[in-house]
Amino acid sequence: MTITTQRPVRGAEEVLAEVRQGRMSGFQIAAVSIALALIILDGFEVGIMAFAAPQIQEQLGLSPEILGYVLSGSLFGMAIGSIVLTPLADRMGRRPLTLAMLVLIVIGMALTITAPTAGMLILWRVVTGLGIGGMMANLNALVAEYSSDARRTTAIAIYAAGYPIGATIAGFLARPLMPEYGWRSMFIAGTVLAVMALVASWRFLPESLDYLLVRRPKNALERVNRILAKMHREPLAELPAPSATEQDDAEKQGTFREVLTPPALRLTLALWIGYGLLVASYYFANTWIPTILTTVSGDPQLGTTMGIGANLGGVLGCFIFAGLATRFSGRRLLFLTLFAAAGTYVLFGVIFNIVTVAIGVGFLLGMLTTAAIAGFYAVAPTVYSARSRATGIGWMIGLGRLVSVAAPIIVGYILATGIAPERVFIAFAVPLAIAGLAALSLLLGRGTATMAD
């Protein structure tokens, strides 16, 4: 008589550990690539406004203060979308929320084309921002969950490069389209791209394996096995029972409570402060540089060139960060990058009137600030567990964006008083230095996540 022993059912942590400790499959790389394509779209949709702003200001007769509100419309929507809508991904899934947010982006972009006044323009930019904000942090979680431990920081840094890539594409399209067809042509292009992204995502975007194993929605086992088959891994006979750790976490912590109680609380606050001050400085430069240089030089093409240069620097910065992350800790790279960015803002203010040098420093400025954003995107998923990862990342991005909303508006009022623009750049080095100190504190703790940094 032969006695057979049944193989014990693996826990969710074991299944996910097998995926994360192995090499990334073609399916995982494809999932990350889809998220990259979507973040490129986000960068394009937000970047449009920076390049369209000079023409919008002229045609609608807007003062610098009102233009500041127009530039901040999408940022405000992104903040609310990240805070209010992204947490839904931890309940309804990464894929359904992404599709819903793409629908919002299509609506906002299409209606922006018809906006006759600054008020309507602001409204539809807020709607567009809601979709972008709800989608960005959610996709960040998806990339983290489909990446291996060895390549996670690198994958997220490459993912973060999608945003400046999209903004750069917007700049290149603005050069031929806007002089010939006006600023609305840019939003027509954006609407078409958003519709294409919605159709492609409906067909190809996968659900998160972490979400399916931890939240267990309807037909979870069948969906998990389809994903495991595409990753060339052994299927499950049944959904794994929650491990003792997972049961403990479920009993002790809800989604929101995990983010806002020790041991994650201190790291949550460091993420909020650091990311908020960083993106305030980033969006001030990203939204105002084309307009400021156009006003100072009288040459609209110079402003567009500078905006493209800063975004190209951002792309390079993300790839450099991704390469360094294969050898060094993402947390250590983050705080060093932030202090370097603070110094670059001071340098830009000092040489602002030397146009040829300013373009080169602007490239460096974009490189460092965008690399730092990639750093926060890479570090945040390692602070939280799968149960609250989208919520934690969404709140970091959302609250950061609430801070950043004020930056273009405040700068609009400051410039309206006649203050020299270079002094504003020097002043923004201070929040970047504080962000560096917040990032330094992230080295002192690991939070509750099961994934490695």
Coordinates of C-alpha atoms in Angstrom, one line a residue:
M1 CA 0.0 0.0 0.0
T2 CA 1.4 3.3 -1.1
I3 CA 0.9 6.3 1.2
T4 CA 0.9 9.7 -0.5
T5 CA 1.2 13.0 1.3
Q6 CA -0.7 16.0 0.1
R7 CA 1.3 19.0 -0.5
P8 CA 0.3 21.8 2.0
V9 CA -1.5 24.8 0.6
R10 CA 0.8 27.7 0.3
G11 CA -0.1 31.0 2.1
A12 CA -0.6 34.2 0.1
E13 CA 2.7 35.5 1.4
E14 CA 4.5 32.4 0.1
V15 CA 2.9 32.6 -3.3
L16 CA 3.9 36.3 -3.6
A17 CA 7.4 35.6 -2.3
E18 CA 7.9 33.0 -5.0
V19 CA 7.0 35.6 -7.6
R20 CA 9.1 38.4 -6.1
Q21 CA 12.2 36.4 -5.5
G22 CA 12.3 34.9 -9.0
R23 CA 13.1 36.6 -12.3
M24 CA 10.5 38.8 -13.9
S25 CA 8.4 36.9 -16.5
G26 CA 7.4 38.4 -19.8
F27 CA 3.9 38.8 -18.4
Q28 CA 5.2 40.9 -15.5
I29 CA 7.3 43.0 -17.8
A30 CA 4.2 43.6 -20.0
A31 CA 2.1 44.6 -17.0
V32 CA 4.8 47.2 -16.0
S33 CA 5.0 48.4 -19.7
I34 CA 1.3 49.0 -19.8
A35 CA 1.5 51.1 -16.7
L36 CA 4.4 53.0 -18.2
A37 CA 2.3 53.8 -21.3
L38 CA -0.5 55.1 -19.1
I39 CA 1.8 57.3 -17.1
I40 CA 3.1 58.7 -20.3
L41 CA -0.5 59.7 -21.1
D42 CA -0.8 61.3 -17.7
G43 CA 2.4 63.4 -18.3
F44 CA 1.1 64.4 -21.7
E45 CA -2.3 65.5 -20.4
V46 CA -0.8 67.6 -17.5
G47 CA 2.1 68.9 -19.6
I48 CA -0.3 70.3 -22.3
M49 CA -1.3 73.2 -20.0
A50 CA 2.2 74.5 -19.4
F51 CA 2.8 74.8 -23.2
A52 CA -0.7 76.1 -23.9
A53 CA -0.6 78.7 -21.1
P54 CA 1.0 81.6 -22.9
Q55 CA -1.5 81.4 -25.8
I56 CA -4.5 80.9 -23.4
Q57 CA -3.4 83.9 -21.4
E58 CA -3.2 86.1 -24.5
Q59 CA -6.5 84.9 -26.1
L60 CA -8.6 84.9 -23.0
G61 CA -6.9 88.1 -21.6
L62 CA -6.0 86.5 -18.2
S63 CA -4.0 88.2 -15.5
P64 CA -1.0 86.3 -14.0
E65 CA -3.1 85.5 -10.9
I66 CA -6.0 84.0 -12.9
L67 CA -3.5 82.0 -15.0
G68 CA -2.1 80.6 -11.8
Y69 CA -5.6 79.2 -11.0
V70 CA -5.9 77.7 -14.5
L71 CA -2.5 76.1 -14.1
S72 CA -3.4 74.7 -10.7
G73 CA -6.8 73.2 -11.9
S74 CA -5.5 69.8 -12.9
L75 CA -3.2 69.7 -9.8
F76 CA -6.2 70.3 -7.5
G77 CA -8.1 67.5 -9.3
M78 CA -5.1 65.2 -9.1
A79 CA -4.9 65.8 -5.3
I80 CA -8.5 65.0 -4.7
G81 CA -8.4 62.0 -7.0
S82 CA -5.3 60.6 -5.2
I83 CA -6.8 61.1 -1.8
V84 CA -10.5 60.1 -2.4
L85 CA -10.5 57.8 -5.4
T86 CA -7.2 55.9 -5.2
P87 CA -8.2 54.1 -1.9
L88 CA -11.0 52.5 -3.9
A89 CA -8.4 50.4 -5.6
D90 CA -7.7 48.5 -2.3
R91 CA -11.4 47.6 -2.3
M92 CA -12.5 47.2 -5.9
G93 CA -9.2 46.3 -7.6
R94 CA -6.4 48.0 -9.5
R95 CA -7.8 47.3 -13.0
P96 CA -11.5 48.6 -12.5
L97 CA -10.3 51.8 -10.9
T98 CA -7.8 52.5 -13.7
L99 CA -10.5 52.0 -16.4
A100 CA -12.9 54.3 -14.5
M101 CA -10.2 57.0 -14.2
L102 CA -9.5 56.8 -17.9
V103 CA -13.1 57.5 -18.6
L104 CA -12.9 60.6 -16.4
I105 CA -9.8 61.8 -18.3
V106 CA -11.5 61.4 -21.7
I107 CA -14.5 63.5 -20.5
G108 CA -12.3 66.2 -19.0
M109 CA -10.0 66.5 -22.0
A110 CA -13.0 66.5 -24.5
L111 CA -14.8 69.2 -22.6
T112 CA -11.7 71.4 -22.2
I113 CA -11.8 71.8 -26.0
T114 CA -15.1 73.6 -25.6
A115 CA -14.2 75.9 -22.6
P116 CA -15.1 79.5 -23.5
T117 CA -13.9 81.1 -20.2
A118 CA -11.2 80.7 -17.6
G119 CA -13.9 79.4 -15.1
M120 CA -14.9 76.5 -17.5
L121 CA -11.3 75.8 -18.3
I122 CA -10.5 75.4 -14.6
L123 CA -13.5 73.1 -14.1
W124 CA -12.6 70.7 -16.9
R125 CA -9.0 70.7 -15.9
V126 CA -10.1 69.7 -12.4
V127 CA -12.2 66.8 -13.9
T128 CA -9.1 65.7 -15.9
G129 CA -7.0 65.9 -12.8
L130 CA -9.4 63.7 -10.9
G131 CA -8.9 60.9 -13.4
I132 CA -5.1 61.4 -13.5
G133 CA -4.8 61.5 -9.7
G134 CA -6.9 58.5 -9.1
M135 CA -4.9 56.5 -11.7
M136 CA -1.3 57.5 -11.0
A137 CA -0.9 56.1 -7.4
N138 CA -3.0 53.1 -8.3
L139 CA -0.6 52.2 -11.2
N140 CA 2.4 52.9 -8.9
A141 CA 1.1 50.1 -6.6
L142 CA 0.5 47.8 -9.6
V143 CA 4.1 48.3 -10.8
A144 CA 5.4 47.6 -7.4
E145 CA 3.3 44.4 -7.1
Y146 CA 4.3 43.0 -10.4
S147 CA 8.1 43.7 -10.0
S148 CA 10.6 41.4 -8.5
D149 CA 12.4 42.4 -5.3
A150 CA 15.7 42.8 -7.2
R151 CA 14.2 45.1 -9.8
R152 CA 11.4 47.0 -8.0
T153 CA 13.1 50.3 -7.4
T154 CA 14.5 50.2 -11.0
A155 CA 11.1 49.4 -12.5
I156 CA 9.3 52.2 -10.6
A157 CA 12.0 54.7 -11.5
I158 CA 11.5 53.8 -15.2
Y159 CA 7.7 54.0 -14.7
A160 CA 8.2 57.5 -13.2
A161 CA 10.1 58.5 -16.3
G162 CA 6.8 58.1 -18.2
Y163 CA 5.5 61.4 -16.8
P164 CA 8.3 63.7 -18.1
I165 CA 8.3 61.6 -21.4
G166 CA 4.6 62.5 -21.8
A167 CA 5.2 66.1 -21.0
T168 CA 8.1 66.2 -23.5
I169 CA 5.9 64.7 -26.2
A170 CA 3.4 67.5 -25.4
G171 CA 6.1 70.1 -25.9
F172 CA 7.2 68.6 -29.3
L173 CA 3.6 68.5 -30.5
A174 CA 3.0 72.1 -29.3
R175 CA 5.7 73.5 -31.5
P176 CA 4.0 72.7 -34.9
L177 CA 0.3 72.4 -33.7
M178 CA -0.2 75.6 -31.7
P179 CA 1.0 78.2 -34.1
E180 CA -1.0 76.7 -36.9
Y181 CA -4.2 75.4 -35.1
G182 CA -4.3 77.1 -31.7
W183 CA -4.1 75.8 -28.1
R184 CA -7.3 73.7 -28.5
S185 CA -5.6 71.4 -31.0
M186 CA -3.4 70.1 -28.2
F187 CA -6.5 69.0 -26.2
I188 CA -8.0 67.4 -29.3
A189 CA -4.8 65.3 -29.5
G190 CA -5.0 64.5 -25.8
T191 CA -8.6 63.3 -26.1
V192 CA -7.7 61.0 -29.0
L193 CA -4.8 59.5 -27.0
A194 CA -6.9 59.0 -23.9
V195 CA -9.6 57.1 -25.9
M196 CA -6.9 54.9 -27.4
A197 CA -5.5 54.2 -23.9
L198 CA -8.9 53.3 -22.5
V199 CA -9.5 50.7 -25.3
A200 CA -6.0 49.2 -24.9
S201 CA -6.3 49.0 -21.1
W202 CA -9.7 47.3 -21.3
R203 CA -8.1 44.7 -23.5
F204 CA -4.6 44.2 -21.9
L205 CA -4.4 45.6 -18.3
P206 CA -4.2 42.8 -15.7
E207 CA -5.5 42.8 -12.2
S208 CA -2.9 42.8 -9.3
L209 CA -2.0 39.3 -8.0
D210 CA -1.6 40.8 -4.5
Y211 CA -5.1 42.2 -4.6
L212 CA -6.6 38.9 -5.7
L213 CA -4.8 36.9 -3.0
V214 CA -5.4 39.4 -0.2
R215 CA -8.9 40.7 -0.9
R216 CA -10.3 37.6 -2.6
P217 CA -13.0 39.1 -4.9
K218 CA -15.5 37.0 -6.9
N219 CA -13.8 34.3 -9.1
A220 CA -10.4 35.1 -7.4
L221 CA -9.0 31.6 -7.7
E222 CA -9.8 31.4 -11.4
R223 CA -8.3 34.8 -12.0
V224 CA -5.2 34.0 -9.9
N225 CA -4.5 30.8 -11.9
R226 CA -4.9 32.6 -15.2
I227 CA -2.2 35.1 -14.1
L228 CA 0.0 32.3 -12.7
A229 CA -0.2 30.4 -16.0
K230 CA 0.9 33.5 -17.9
M231 CA 3.8 33.8 -15.5
H232 CA 4.6 30.1 -16.1
R233 CA 4.0 29.2 -12.5
E234 CA 2.1 26.3 -10.9
P235 CA -1.6 26.9 -10.5
L236 CA -3.4 26.7 -7.1
A237 CA -6.0 24.0 -6.2
E238 CA -7.6 26.4 -3.8
L239 CA -7.1 29.9 -2.5
P240 CA -4.4 29.9 0.2
A241 CA -5.6 30.4 3.7
P242 CA -4.4 33.7 5.2
S243 CA -1.2 33.3 7.1
A244 CA -1.0 34.0 10.8
T245 CA 0.6 37.3 10.0
E246 CA -2.1 38.3 7.5
Q247 CA -4.9 37.3 9.9
D248 CA -3.3 39.3 12.7
D249 CA -3.0 42.3 10.4
A250 CA -6.6 42.0 9.3
E251 CA -7.9 41.8 12.8
K252 CA -5.7 44.7 14.2
Q253 CA -5.6 47.0 11.2
G254 CA -8.0 48.3 8.7
T255 CA -6.8 49.9 5.5
F256 CA -6.8 53.4 6.8
R257 CA -5.6 52.5 10.3
E258 CA -2.4 50.8 9.0
V259 CA -1.4 54.0 7.3
L260 CA -2.1 56.2 10.3
T261 CA -0.8 54.1 13.2
P262 CA 2.7 52.9 14.3
P263 CA 5.0 51.6 12.9
A264 CA 4.0 53.1 9.6
L265 CA 2.8 56.5 11.0
R266 CA 6.2 58.1 11.3
L267 CA 7.2 57.0 7.8
T268 CA 3.8 58.2 6.5
L269 CA 4.4 61.7 7.8
A270 CA 7.9 61.7 6.3
L271 CA 6.5 60.7 2.9
W272 CA 3.8 63.4 3.1
I273 CA 6.2 66.2 4.1
G274 CA 9.0 65.2 1.7
Y275 CA 6.8 64.5 -1.3
G276 CA 4.6 67.5 -0.7
L277 CA 7.5 70.0 -0.6
L278 CA 9.2 68.3 -3.6
V279 CA 6.2 68.4 -5.9
A280 CA 5.4 72.0 -4.9
S281 CA 8.9 73.0 -6.1
Y282 CA 8.6 70.7 -9.2
Y283 CA 5.2 72.0 -10.4
F284 CA 6.2 75.7 -9.8
A285 CA 9.1 75.2 -12.2
N286 CA 7.2 72.9 -14.6
T287 CA 4.2 75.1 -15.0
W288 CA 5.8 78.6 -14.9
I289 CA 9.2 78.2 -16.7
P290 CA 7.8 78.4 -20.3
T291 CA 5.6 81.4 -19.4
I292 CA 8.3 83.2 -17.4
L293 CA 11.0 82.8 -20.1
T294 CA 8.5 83.8 -22.9
T295 CA 7.6 87.0 -20.9
V296 CA 11.3 87.9 -20.1
S297 CA 12.6 87.1 -23.6
G298 CA 9.6 87.9 -25.8
D299 CA 10.3 84.7 -27.6
P300 CA 7.5 82.0 -27.2
Q301 CA 9.8 79.4 -28.8
L302 CA 12.4 79.9 -26.1
G303 CA 9.9 79.2 -23.3
T304 CA 8.8 76.0 -25.1
T305 CA 12.4 74.9 -25.7
M306 CA 13.2 75.4 -22.0
G307 CA 10.1 73.4 -21.0
I308 CA 11.1 70.6 -23.3
G309 CA 14.7 70.7 -22.0
A310 CA 13.5 70.4 -18.3
N311 CA 11.3 67.5 -19.2
L312 CA 14.0 65.7 -21.1
G313 CA 16.2 66.2 -18.1
G314 CA 13.5 64.5 -16.0
V315 CA 13.5 61.5 -18.3
L316 CA 17.2 61.1 -18.0
G317 CA 17.1 61.6 -14.2
C318 CA 14.6 58.7 -13.8
F319 CA 16.8 56.4 -15.9
I320 CA 19.9 57.4 -14.0
F321 CA 18.1 56.8 -10.7
A322 CA 16.9 53.4 -12.1
G323 CA 20.4 52.4 -13.0
L324 CA 21.9 53.5 -9.6
A325 CA 19.0 51.6 -7.8
T326 CA 20.4 48.3 -9.0
R327 CA 23.4 48.9 -6.7
F328 CA 22.3 51.3 -4.0
S329 CA 19.4 51.7 -1.6
G330 CA 16.5 53.8 -3.1
R331 CA 16.1 55.6 0.3
R332 CA 19.7 56.7 0.3
L333 CA 19.6 57.8 -3.3
L334 CA 16.4 59.8 -2.6
F335 CA 17.7 62.1 0.1
L336 CA 21.0 62.8 -1.8
T337 CA 19.0 63.7 -4.9
L338 CA 16.8 66.1 -3.0
F339 CA 19.8 68.0 -1.5
A340 CA 21.3 68.2 -4.9
A341 CA 18.1 69.6 -6.4
A342 CA 18.0 72.3 -3.7
G343 CA 21.4 73.5 -4.8
T344 CA 20.4 73.5 -8.4
Y345 CA 17.4 75.8 -7.8
V346 CA 19.8 78.3 -6.2
L347 CA 22.2 78.0 -9.1
F348 CA 19.3 78.5 -11.6
G349 CA 18.3 81.7 -9.8
V350 CA 21.8 83.0 -9.9
I351 CA 22.4 82.5 -13.6
F352 CA 18.8 83.0 -14.7
N353 CA 19.6 86.0 -17.1
I354 CA 22.4 84.1 -18.9
V355 CA 20.0 82.3 -21.2
T356 CA 22.3 79.7 -22.7
V357 CA 23.6 78.6 -19.3
A358 CA 20.1 78.7 -17.8
I359 CA 18.8 76.2 -20.4
G360 CA 21.6 73.7 -19.3
V361 CA 20.9 74.3 -15.6
G362 CA 17.1 73.9 -16.3
F363 CA 17.9 70.5 -17.8
L364 CA 19.7 69.5 -14.6
L365 CA 16.9 71.0 -12.5
G366 CA 14.4 68.8 -14.3
M367 CA 16.7 65.8 -14.0
L368 CA 17.1 66.0 -10.2
T369 CA 13.5 66.9 -9.2
T370 CA 12.0 64.1 -11.4
A371 CA 14.5 61.6 -10.2
A372 CA 13.5 62.5 -6.6
I373 CA 9.8 62.0 -7.5
A374 CA 10.8 58.5 -8.9
G375 CA 12.5 57.9 -5.5
F376 CA 9.4 58.6 -3.5
Y377 CA 7.4 56.4 -5.9
A378 CA 9.9 53.6 -5.3
V379 CA 10.1 54.0 -1.5
A380 CA 6.4 54.4 -0.7
P381 CA 5.3 50.8 -1.7
T382 CA 7.9 49.4 0.7
V383 CA 6.3 51.1 3.6
Y384 CA 2.8 49.6 3.4
S385 CA 1.3 46.1 3.0
A386 CA -0.8 45.0 0.0
R387 CA -4.0 45.6 2.1
S388 CA -3.4 49.3 2.2
R389 CA -0.7 50.0 -0.4
A390 CA -2.8 51.9 -2.9
T391 CA -4.3 54.0 0.0
G392 CA -0.9 54.8 1.4
I393 CA 0.6 55.8 -2.0
G394 CA -2.6 57.6 -3.0
W395 CA -2.6 59.7 0.2
M396 CA 1.1 60.6 -0.2
I397 CA 0.6 61.7 -3.8
G398 CA -2.8 63.4 -3.0
L399 CA -1.6 65.4 0.0
G400 CA 1.6 66.3 -1.9
R401 CA -0.5 67.6 -4.7
L402 CA -2.7 69.7 -2.4
V403 CA 0.5 71.5 -1.3
S404 CA 1.6 71.8 -4.9
V405 CA -1.7 73.3 -6.0
A406 CA -0.8 76.4 -4.0
A407 CA 2.6 76.8 -5.7
P408 CA 1.5 78.1 -9.2
I409 CA -1.2 80.3 -7.6
I410 CA 1.2 81.9 -5.0
V411 CA 3.9 82.4 -7.7
G412 CA 1.3 84.1 -9.9
Y413 CA 0.5 86.6 -7.2
I414 CA 4.2 87.1 -6.4
L415 CA 5.1 87.8 -10.1
A416 CA 2.2 90.2 -10.4
T417 CA 3.9 92.4 -7.8
G418 CA 6.9 92.7 -10.1
I419 CA 9.4 90.7 -8.1
A420 CA 12.3 89.2 -10.1
P421 CA 11.5 85.6 -11.2
E422 CA 15.1 84.4 -10.3
R423 CA 14.4 85.3 -6.6
V424 CA 11.5 82.9 -6.6
F425 CA 13.7 80.0 -7.8
I426 CA 16.2 80.7 -5.0
A427 CA 13.4 80.7 -2.4
F428 CA 12.1 77.3 -3.6
A429 CA 15.5 75.7 -2.6
V430 CA 14.3 75.9 1.1
P431 CA 11.4 73.4 0.8
L432 CA 13.6 71.1 -1.2
A433 CA 16.2 71.0 1.6
I434 CA 13.4 70.3 4.1
A435 CA 12.2 67.5 1.8
G436 CA 15.7 66.1 1.9
L437 CA 15.6 66.0 5.7
A438 CA 12.3 64.1 5.6
A439 CA 13.7 61.6 3.1
L440 CA 16.7 61.1 5.4
S441 CA 14.4 60.0 8.2
L442 CA 13.0 57.3 5.9
L443 CA 16.3 55.5 6.3
L444 CA 15.5 54.8 10.0
G445 CA 12.5 52.5 9.5
R446 CA 10.8 50.0 7.2
G447 CA 7.1 50.2 8.0
T448 CA 4.8 47.1 7.6
A449 CA 5.3 46.0 4.0
T450 CA 6.5 42.6 3.0
M451 CA 8.3 43.7 -0.1
A452 CA 12.0 44.6 0.0
D453 CA 13.4 48.1 -0.7

